[in-house]
Short mmCIF file of C-alpha atoms and ligand atoms in Angstrom, two decimals:
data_model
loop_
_atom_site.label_atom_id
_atom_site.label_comp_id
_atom_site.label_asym_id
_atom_site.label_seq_id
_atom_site.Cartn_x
_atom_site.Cartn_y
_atom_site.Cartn_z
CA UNK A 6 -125.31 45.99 27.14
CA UNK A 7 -122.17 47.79 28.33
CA UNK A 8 -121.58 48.19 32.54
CA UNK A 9 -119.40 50.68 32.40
CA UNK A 10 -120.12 54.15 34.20
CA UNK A 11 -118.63 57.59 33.75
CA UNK A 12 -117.81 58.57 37.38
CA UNK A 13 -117.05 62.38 38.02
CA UNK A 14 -115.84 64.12 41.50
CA UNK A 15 -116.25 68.01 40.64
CA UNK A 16 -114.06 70.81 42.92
CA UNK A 17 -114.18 74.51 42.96
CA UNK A 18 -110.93 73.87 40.77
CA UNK A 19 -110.71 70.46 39.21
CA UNK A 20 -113.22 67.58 37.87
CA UNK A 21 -111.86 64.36 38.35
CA UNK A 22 -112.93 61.73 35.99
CA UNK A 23 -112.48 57.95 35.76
CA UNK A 24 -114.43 55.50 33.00
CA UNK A 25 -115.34 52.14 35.58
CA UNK A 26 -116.70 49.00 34.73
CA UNK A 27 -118.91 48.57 37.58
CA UNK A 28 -118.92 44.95 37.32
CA UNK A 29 -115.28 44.91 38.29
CA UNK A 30 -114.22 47.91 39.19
CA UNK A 31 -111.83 48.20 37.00
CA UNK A 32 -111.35 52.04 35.23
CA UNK A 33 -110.43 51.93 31.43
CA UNK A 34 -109.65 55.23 31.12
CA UNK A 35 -109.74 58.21 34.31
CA UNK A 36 -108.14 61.78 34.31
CA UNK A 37 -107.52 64.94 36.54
CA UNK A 38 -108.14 68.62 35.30
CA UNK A 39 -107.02 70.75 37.89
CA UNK A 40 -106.51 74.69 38.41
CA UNK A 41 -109.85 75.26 36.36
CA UNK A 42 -109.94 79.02 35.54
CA UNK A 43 -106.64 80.19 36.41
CA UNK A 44 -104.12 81.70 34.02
CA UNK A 45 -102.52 77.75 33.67
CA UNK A 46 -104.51 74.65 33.94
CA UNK A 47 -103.05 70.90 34.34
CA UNK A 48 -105.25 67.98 32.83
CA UNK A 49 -103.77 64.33 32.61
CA UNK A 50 -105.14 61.56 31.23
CA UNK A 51 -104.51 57.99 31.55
CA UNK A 52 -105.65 55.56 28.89
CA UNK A 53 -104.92 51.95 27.33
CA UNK A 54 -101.34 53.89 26.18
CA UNK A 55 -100.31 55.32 29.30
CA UNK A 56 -100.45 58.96 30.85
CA UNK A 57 -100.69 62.15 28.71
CA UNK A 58 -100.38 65.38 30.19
CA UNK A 59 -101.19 68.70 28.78
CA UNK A 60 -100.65 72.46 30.52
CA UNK A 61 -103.20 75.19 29.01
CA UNK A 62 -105.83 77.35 30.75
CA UNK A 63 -108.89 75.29 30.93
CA UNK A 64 -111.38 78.73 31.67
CA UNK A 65 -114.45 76.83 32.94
CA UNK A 66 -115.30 72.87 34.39
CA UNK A 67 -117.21 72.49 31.05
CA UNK A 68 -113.74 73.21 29.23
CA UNK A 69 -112.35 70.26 31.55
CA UNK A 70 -115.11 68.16 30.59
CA UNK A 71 -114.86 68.47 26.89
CA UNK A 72 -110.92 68.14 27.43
CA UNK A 73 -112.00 64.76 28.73
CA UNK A 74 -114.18 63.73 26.38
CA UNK A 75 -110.82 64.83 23.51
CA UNK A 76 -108.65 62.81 25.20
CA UNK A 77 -110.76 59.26 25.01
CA UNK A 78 -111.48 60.26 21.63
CA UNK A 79 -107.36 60.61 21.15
CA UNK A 80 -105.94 58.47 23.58
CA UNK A 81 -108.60 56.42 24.18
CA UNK A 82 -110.39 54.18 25.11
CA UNK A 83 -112.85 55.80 22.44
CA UNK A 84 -116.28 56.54 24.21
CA UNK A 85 -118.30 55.00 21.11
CA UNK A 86 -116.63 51.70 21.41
CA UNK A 87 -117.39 51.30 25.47
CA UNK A 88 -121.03 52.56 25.25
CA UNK A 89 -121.26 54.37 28.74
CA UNK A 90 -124.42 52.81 30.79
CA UNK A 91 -124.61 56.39 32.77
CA UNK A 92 -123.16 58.89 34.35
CA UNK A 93 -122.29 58.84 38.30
CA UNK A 94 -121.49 62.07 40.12
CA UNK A 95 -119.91 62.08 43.34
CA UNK A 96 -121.96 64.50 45.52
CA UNK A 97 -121.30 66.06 49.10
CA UNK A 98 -123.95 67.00 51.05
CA UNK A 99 -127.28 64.94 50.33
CA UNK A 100 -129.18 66.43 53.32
CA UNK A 101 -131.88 64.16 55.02
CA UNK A 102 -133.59 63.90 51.80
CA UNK A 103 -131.42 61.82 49.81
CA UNK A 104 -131.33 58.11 51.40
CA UNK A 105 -129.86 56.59 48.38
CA UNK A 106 -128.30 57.50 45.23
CA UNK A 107 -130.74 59.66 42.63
CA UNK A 108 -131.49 60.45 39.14
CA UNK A 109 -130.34 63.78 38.25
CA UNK A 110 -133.18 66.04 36.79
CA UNK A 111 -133.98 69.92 37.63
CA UNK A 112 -135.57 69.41 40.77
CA UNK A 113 -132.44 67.30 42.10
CA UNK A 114 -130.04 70.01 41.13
CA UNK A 115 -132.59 72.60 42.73
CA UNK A 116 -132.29 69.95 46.32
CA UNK A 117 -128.20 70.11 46.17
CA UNK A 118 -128.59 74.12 45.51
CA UNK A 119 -130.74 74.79 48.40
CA UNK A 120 -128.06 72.85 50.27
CA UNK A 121 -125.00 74.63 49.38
CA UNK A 122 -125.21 76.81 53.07
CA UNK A 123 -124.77 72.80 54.24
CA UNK A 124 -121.91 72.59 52.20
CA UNK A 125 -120.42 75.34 50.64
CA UNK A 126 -116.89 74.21 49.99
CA UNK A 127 -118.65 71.41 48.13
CA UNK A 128 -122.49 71.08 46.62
CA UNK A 129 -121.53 74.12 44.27
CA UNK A 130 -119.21 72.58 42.77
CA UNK A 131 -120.93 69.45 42.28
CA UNK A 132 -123.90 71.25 40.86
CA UNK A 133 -121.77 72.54 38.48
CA UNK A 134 -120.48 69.03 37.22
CA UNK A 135 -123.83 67.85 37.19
CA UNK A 136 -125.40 70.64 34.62
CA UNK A 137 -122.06 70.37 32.15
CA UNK A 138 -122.26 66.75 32.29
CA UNK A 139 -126.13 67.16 31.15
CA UNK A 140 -125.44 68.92 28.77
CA UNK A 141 -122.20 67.24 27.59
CA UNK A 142 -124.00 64.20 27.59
CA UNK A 143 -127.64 64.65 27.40
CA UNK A 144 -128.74 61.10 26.33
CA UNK A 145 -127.16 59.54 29.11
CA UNK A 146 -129.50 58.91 32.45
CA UNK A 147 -127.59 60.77 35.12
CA UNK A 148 -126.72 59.53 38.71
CA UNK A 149 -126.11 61.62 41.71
CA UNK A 150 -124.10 59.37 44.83
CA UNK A 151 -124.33 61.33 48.10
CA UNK A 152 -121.29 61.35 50.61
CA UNK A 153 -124.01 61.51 53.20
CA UNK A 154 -126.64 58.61 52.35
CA UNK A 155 -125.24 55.81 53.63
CA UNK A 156 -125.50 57.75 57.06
CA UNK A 157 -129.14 58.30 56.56
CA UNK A 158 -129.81 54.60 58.54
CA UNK A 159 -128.07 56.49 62.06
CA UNK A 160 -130.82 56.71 64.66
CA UNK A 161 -132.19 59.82 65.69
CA UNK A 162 -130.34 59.17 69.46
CA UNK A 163 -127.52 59.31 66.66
CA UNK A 164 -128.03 61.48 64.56
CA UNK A 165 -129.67 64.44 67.26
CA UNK A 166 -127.36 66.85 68.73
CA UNK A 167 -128.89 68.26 72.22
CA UNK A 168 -129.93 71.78 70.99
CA UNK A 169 -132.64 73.68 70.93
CA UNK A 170 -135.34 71.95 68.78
CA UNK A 171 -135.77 74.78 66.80
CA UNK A 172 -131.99 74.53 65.60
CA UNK A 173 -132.46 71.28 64.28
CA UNK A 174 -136.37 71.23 63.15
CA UNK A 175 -136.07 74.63 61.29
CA UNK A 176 -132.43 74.69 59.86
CA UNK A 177 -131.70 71.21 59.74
CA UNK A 178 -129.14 71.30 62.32
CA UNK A 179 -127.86 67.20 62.97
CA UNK A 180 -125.24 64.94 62.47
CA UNK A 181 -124.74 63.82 59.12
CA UNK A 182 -122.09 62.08 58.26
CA UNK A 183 -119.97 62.27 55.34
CA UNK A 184 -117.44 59.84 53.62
CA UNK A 185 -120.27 57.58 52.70
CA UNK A 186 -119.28 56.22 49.84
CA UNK A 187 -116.33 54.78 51.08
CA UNK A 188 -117.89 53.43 54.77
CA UNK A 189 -120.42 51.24 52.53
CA UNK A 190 -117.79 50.10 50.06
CA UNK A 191 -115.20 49.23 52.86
CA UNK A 192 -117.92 47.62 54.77
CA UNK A 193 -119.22 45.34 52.21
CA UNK A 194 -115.28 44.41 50.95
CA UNK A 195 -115.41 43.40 55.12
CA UNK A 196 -117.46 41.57 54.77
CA UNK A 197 -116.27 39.67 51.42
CA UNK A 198 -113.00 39.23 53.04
CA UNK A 199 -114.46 37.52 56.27
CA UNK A 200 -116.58 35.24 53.95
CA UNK A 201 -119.81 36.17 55.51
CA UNK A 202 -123.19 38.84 54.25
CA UNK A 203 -122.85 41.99 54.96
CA UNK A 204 -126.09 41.90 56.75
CA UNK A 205 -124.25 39.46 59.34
CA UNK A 206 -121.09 41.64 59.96
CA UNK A 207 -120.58 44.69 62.49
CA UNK A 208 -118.08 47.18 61.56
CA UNK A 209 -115.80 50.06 63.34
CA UNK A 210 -114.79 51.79 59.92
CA UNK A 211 -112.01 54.35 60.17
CA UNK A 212 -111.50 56.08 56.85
CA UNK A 213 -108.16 57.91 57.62
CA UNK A 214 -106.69 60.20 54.42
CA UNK A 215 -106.94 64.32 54.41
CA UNK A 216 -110.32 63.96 55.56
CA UNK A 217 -111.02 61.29 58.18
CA UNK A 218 -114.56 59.73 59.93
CA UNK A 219 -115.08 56.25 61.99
CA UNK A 220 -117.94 54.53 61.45
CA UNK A 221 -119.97 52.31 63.14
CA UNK A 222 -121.63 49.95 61.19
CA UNK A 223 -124.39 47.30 62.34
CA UNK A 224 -125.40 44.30 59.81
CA UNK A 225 -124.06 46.80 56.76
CA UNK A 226 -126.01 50.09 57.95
CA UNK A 227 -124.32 53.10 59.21
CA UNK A 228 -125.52 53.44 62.97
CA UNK A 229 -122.95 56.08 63.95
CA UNK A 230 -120.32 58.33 62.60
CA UNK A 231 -118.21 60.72 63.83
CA UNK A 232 -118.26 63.57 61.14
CA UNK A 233 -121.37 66.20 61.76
CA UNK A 234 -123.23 68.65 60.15
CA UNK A 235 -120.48 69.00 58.22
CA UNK A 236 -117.25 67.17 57.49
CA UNK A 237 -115.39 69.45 60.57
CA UNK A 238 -116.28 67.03 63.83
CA UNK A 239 -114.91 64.17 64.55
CA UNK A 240 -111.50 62.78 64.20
CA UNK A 241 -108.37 64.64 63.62
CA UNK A 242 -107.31 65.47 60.50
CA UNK A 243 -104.96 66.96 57.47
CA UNK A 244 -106.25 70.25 58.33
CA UNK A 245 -109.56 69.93 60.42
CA UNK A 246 -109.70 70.21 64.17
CA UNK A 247 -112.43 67.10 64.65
CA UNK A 248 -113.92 67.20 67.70
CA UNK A 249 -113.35 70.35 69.65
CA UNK A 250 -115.06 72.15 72.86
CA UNK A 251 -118.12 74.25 70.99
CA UNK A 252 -116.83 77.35 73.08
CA UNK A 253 -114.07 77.49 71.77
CA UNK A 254 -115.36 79.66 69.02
CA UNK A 255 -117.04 81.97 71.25
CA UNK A 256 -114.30 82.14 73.66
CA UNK A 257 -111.97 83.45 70.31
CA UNK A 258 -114.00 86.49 69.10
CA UNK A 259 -114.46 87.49 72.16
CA UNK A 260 -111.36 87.59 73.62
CA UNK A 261 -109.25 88.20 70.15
CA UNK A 262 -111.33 89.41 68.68
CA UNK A 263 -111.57 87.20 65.51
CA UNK A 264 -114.24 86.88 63.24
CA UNK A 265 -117.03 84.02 62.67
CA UNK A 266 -115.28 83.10 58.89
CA UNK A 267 -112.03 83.57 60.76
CA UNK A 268 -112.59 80.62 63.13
CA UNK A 269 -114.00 78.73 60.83
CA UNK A 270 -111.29 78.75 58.04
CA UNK A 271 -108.46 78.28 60.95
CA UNK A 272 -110.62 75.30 62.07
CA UNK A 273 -111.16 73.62 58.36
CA UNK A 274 -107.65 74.62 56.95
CA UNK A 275 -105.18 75.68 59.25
CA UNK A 276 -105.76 72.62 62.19
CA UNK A 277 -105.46 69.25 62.62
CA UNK A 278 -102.10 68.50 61.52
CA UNK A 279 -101.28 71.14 59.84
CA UNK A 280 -102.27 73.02 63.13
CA UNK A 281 -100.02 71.22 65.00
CA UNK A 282 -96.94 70.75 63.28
CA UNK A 283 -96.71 72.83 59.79
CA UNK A 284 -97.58 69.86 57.85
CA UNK A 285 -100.69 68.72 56.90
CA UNK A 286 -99.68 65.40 54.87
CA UNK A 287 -98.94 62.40 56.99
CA UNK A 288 -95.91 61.45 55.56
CA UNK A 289 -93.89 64.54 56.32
CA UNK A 290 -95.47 64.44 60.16
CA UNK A 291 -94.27 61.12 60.33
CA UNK A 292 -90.85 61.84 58.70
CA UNK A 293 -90.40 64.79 61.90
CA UNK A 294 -91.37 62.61 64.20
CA UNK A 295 -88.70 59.73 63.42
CA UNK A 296 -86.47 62.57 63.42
CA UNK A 297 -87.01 63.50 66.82
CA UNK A 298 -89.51 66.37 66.49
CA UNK A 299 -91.33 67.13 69.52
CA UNK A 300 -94.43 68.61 67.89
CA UNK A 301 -94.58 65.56 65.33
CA UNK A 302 -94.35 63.07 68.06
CA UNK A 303 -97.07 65.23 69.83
CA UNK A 304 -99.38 65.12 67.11
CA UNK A 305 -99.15 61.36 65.81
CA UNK A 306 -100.55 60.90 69.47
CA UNK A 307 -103.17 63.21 69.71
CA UNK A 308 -104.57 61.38 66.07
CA UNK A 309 -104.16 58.00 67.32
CA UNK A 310 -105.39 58.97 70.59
CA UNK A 311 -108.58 60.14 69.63
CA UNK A 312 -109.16 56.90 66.83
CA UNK A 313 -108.53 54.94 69.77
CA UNK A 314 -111.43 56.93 71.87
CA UNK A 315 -113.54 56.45 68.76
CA UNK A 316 -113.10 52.73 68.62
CA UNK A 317 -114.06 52.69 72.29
CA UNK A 318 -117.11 54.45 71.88
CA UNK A 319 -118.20 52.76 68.72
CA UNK A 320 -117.59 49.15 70.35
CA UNK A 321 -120.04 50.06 73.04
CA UNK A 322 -122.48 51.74 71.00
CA UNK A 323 -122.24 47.82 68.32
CA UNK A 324 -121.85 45.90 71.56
CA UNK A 325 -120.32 43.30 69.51
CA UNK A 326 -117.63 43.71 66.58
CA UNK A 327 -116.62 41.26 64.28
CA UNK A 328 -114.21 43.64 62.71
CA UNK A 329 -111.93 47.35 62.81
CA UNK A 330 -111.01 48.01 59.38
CA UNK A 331 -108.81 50.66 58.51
CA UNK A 332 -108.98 52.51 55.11
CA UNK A 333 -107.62 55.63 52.87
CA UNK A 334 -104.08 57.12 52.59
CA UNK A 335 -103.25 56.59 56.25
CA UNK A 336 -105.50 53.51 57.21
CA UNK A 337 -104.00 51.42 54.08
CA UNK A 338 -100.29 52.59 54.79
CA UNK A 339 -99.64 53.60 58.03
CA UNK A 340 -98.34 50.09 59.97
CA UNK A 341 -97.65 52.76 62.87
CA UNK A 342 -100.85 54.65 63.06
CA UNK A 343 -102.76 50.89 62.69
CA UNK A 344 -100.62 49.31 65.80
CA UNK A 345 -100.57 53.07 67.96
CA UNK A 346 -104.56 53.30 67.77
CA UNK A 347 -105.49 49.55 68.65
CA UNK A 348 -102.42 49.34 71.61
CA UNK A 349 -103.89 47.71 74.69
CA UNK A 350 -107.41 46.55 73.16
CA UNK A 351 -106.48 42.84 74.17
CA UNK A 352 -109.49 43.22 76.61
CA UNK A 353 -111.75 44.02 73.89
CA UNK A 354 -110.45 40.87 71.57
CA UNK A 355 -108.67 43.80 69.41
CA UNK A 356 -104.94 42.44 68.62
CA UNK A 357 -102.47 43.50 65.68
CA UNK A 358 -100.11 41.04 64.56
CA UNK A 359 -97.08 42.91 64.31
CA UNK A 360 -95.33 40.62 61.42
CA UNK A 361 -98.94 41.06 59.31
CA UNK A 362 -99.30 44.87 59.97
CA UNK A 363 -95.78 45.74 58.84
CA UNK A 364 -96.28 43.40 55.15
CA UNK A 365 -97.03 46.23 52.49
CA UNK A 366 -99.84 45.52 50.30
CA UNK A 367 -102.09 46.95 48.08
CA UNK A 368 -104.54 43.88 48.82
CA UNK A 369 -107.36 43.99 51.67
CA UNK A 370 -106.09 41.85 54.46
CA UNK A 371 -106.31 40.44 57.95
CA UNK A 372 -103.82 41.91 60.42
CA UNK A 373 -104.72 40.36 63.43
CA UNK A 374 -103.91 36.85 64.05
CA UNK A 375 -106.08 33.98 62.93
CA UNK A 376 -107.01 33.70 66.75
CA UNK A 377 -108.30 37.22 67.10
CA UNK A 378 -111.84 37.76 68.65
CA UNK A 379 -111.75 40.84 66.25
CA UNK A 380 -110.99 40.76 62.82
CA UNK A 381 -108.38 43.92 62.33
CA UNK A 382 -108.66 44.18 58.53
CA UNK A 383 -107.01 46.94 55.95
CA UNK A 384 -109.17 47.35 53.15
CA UNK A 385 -108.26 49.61 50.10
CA UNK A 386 -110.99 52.12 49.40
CA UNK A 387 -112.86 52.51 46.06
CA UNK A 388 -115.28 55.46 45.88
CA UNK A 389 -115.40 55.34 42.20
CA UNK A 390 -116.29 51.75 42.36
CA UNK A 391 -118.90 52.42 44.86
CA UNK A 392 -120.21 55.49 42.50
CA UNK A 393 -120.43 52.80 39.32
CA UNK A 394 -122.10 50.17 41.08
CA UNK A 395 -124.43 51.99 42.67
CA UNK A 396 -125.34 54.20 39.54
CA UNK A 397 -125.49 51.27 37.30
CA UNK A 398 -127.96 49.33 39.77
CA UNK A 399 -130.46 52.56 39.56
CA UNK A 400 -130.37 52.82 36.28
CA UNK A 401 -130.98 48.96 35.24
CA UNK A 402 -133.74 49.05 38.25
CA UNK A 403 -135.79 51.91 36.72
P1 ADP B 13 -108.08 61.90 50.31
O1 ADP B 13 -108.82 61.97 51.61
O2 ADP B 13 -107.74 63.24 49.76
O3 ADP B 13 -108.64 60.92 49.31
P2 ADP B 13 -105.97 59.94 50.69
O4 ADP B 13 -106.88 58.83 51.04
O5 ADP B 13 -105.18 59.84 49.45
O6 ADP B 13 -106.66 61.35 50.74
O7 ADP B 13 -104.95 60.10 51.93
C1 ADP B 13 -103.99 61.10 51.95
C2 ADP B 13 -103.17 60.95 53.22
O8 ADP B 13 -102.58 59.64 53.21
C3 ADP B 13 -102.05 61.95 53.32
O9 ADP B 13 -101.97 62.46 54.64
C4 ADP B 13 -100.83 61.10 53.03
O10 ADP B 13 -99.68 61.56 53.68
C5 ADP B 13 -101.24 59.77 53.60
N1 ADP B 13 -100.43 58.68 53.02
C6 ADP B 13 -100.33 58.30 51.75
N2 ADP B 13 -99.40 57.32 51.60
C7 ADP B 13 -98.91 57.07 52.84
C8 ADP B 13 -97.93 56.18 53.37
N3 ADP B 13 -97.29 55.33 52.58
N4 ADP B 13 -97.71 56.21 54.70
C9 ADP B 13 -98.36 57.07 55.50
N5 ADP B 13 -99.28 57.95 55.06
C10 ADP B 13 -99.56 57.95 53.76
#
């Protein structure tokens, strides 16, 4: 019997592709293919030998997948010798009728269709990885891992945004939550780390890369989370507003005039940091603001500002927390954004240890001090791993 699991994250312009034993999480072979159907695609592969790149047009996201498939056959490791145990797709928007992760068959793909208006940066694409991957590999069972399930547990006081009922009960309109994957993986490693069940652990999550959502998690389920009906509310971001006055729209086309799609592309791509200061990677913000930039110093505030609002509100919705664990590109490596956000929590049993905080590691940690009411952890994400496991336990359940 193998464990190993094919895990795939399709975009409008790339499929993403990584070969994980789910048992350990480790990948024996993962790749990119990116800039899918322009003149000049980019695919790189990493294997047993290293990295191999290659620059030609790769016309459609079944092209990338058959690239793929090439490169373990050249480059290894060969597909025939692992024996994959399935096939685990990363997708977006699972609606309120995906709990858990699913078997992929027609009626699936015809759920994540119907809700591409949810999500329609997103569940296209994904819908798209899932039919090549059929029919790339049509013996293997199929898994489909929804950003949104783990938020399925939030309570309807949670989950229901005060609208008019016929919003919500006839298009669906609620918080979702997105980021999933990660909350439940980063949750459970908590909960490893602290030596105790998951079932036995509450959570503030704060997943903080391009994209970023808190969590609140109670006993390992999701009981609140900041991002909505889509992944716009909430926190600030790369290049999302979060949270943001809902007349703020209105207030625009009226008075400039702008257009519905207008608002809504400046809100998902042209805010947040990038709205703000120019830049919507973290590391150039924080390289203005050490040199003195005015808007840089501005905008590391307003982020760490409003995490530190969202641990506030998350601790009183848990009532207790055993632990604030901080995740993705800026959770893992930012010492500044970590000690900024949790300033002044002493009253809440939140401390940072600065010596522990400012130690680089690619290991999940404590960063408070051994005395801390609240554990302050860092805990490397793992999406893929998440995807494997959970595919893998379907699949050997069925
Ligand atoms: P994604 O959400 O796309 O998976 P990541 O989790 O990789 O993104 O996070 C990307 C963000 O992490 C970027 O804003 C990047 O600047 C930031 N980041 C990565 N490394 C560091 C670092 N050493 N210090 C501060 N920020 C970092």
């Amino acid at each position: 019997m193998t464990d190993h699991v094919l895990v795939i994250n399709t975009g409008s312009s790339s499929l993403k592709y990584s070969l994980v034993d789910a048992r350990t999480g480790e990948a024996a072979g993962s790749g990119l293919a990116e800039r899918i159907g322009e003149s000049q695609g980019h695919h790189v592969h990493r294997g047993p030998d290293g990295e191999t790149g290659t620059t030609a047009k790769i016309p459609t996201h079944e092209d990338a997948l058959r690239a793929a498939i090439e490169a373990f056959e050249s480059h290894g490791p060969s597909l025939d010798d692992v024996e994959i145990a399935a096939v685990g797709h990363r997708v977006v928007h699972g609606g309120s009728r995906f709990g858990a992760p699913a078997l992929i068959d027609d009626d699936l793909i015809a759920a994540v269709t119907d809700l591409v208006p949810l999500a329609p940066l997103h569940n296209p694409a994904n819908v798209e990885g899932m039919k090549v991957a059929r029919r790339l590999f049509p013996d293997l069972p199929q898994v489909a891992v929804f950003d949104t399930a783990f938020h399925q547990t939030l309570p309807p006081h949670a989950y229901t945004y005060a609208v008019p009922r016929s919003w919500s009960e006839e298009h669906g309109i609620r918080r979702y939550g997105f980021h999933g994957t990660s909350h439940a993986f980063v949750s459970q490693e908590a909960a490893r780390l602290l030596d105790r069940e998951p079932d036995d652990v509450n959570a503030i999550v704060l997943h903080l890369g391009n994209g970023c959502s808190a969590s609140a998690v109670r006993g390992g389920r999701s009981v609140e989370t900041s991002m909505g009906l889509t992944p716009l509310e909430g926190l600030v971001m790369g290049t999302r507003s979060g949270d943001v006055d809902p007349a703020v729209p209105a207030y625009l086309m009226r008075e400039l005039d702008l257009s519905m799609d207008d608002i809504d592309q400046a809100l998902n791509k042209s805010s947040g940091l990038q709205g703000l200061t120019g830049e919507n990677d973290f590391r150039e913000v924080s390289r203005l603001r050490a040199g003195g930039d005015e808007r840089a110093a501005l905008a590391f505030d307003v982020y760490c500002h409003r995490i530190r609002k969202y641990v506030g509100a998350y601790y009183a919705v848990l009532g207790t927390v055993d632990a604030v664990v901080f995740t993705a590109g800026v959770g893992e490596n930012s010492a500044e954004v970590r000690a900024a956000a949790l300033s002044g929590l002493q009253r809440l049993g939140i401390t940072v240890d600065e010596n522990l905080n400012a130690a680089q590691s690619k290991e999940a940690r404590r960063i408070s001090p051994d005395d801390g009411e609240v554990a302050v952890l860092v805990v490397p994400t793992n999406e893929e791993w998440q995807i494997a496991r959970e595919s893998l336990n379907l699949v050997r359940s069925r």
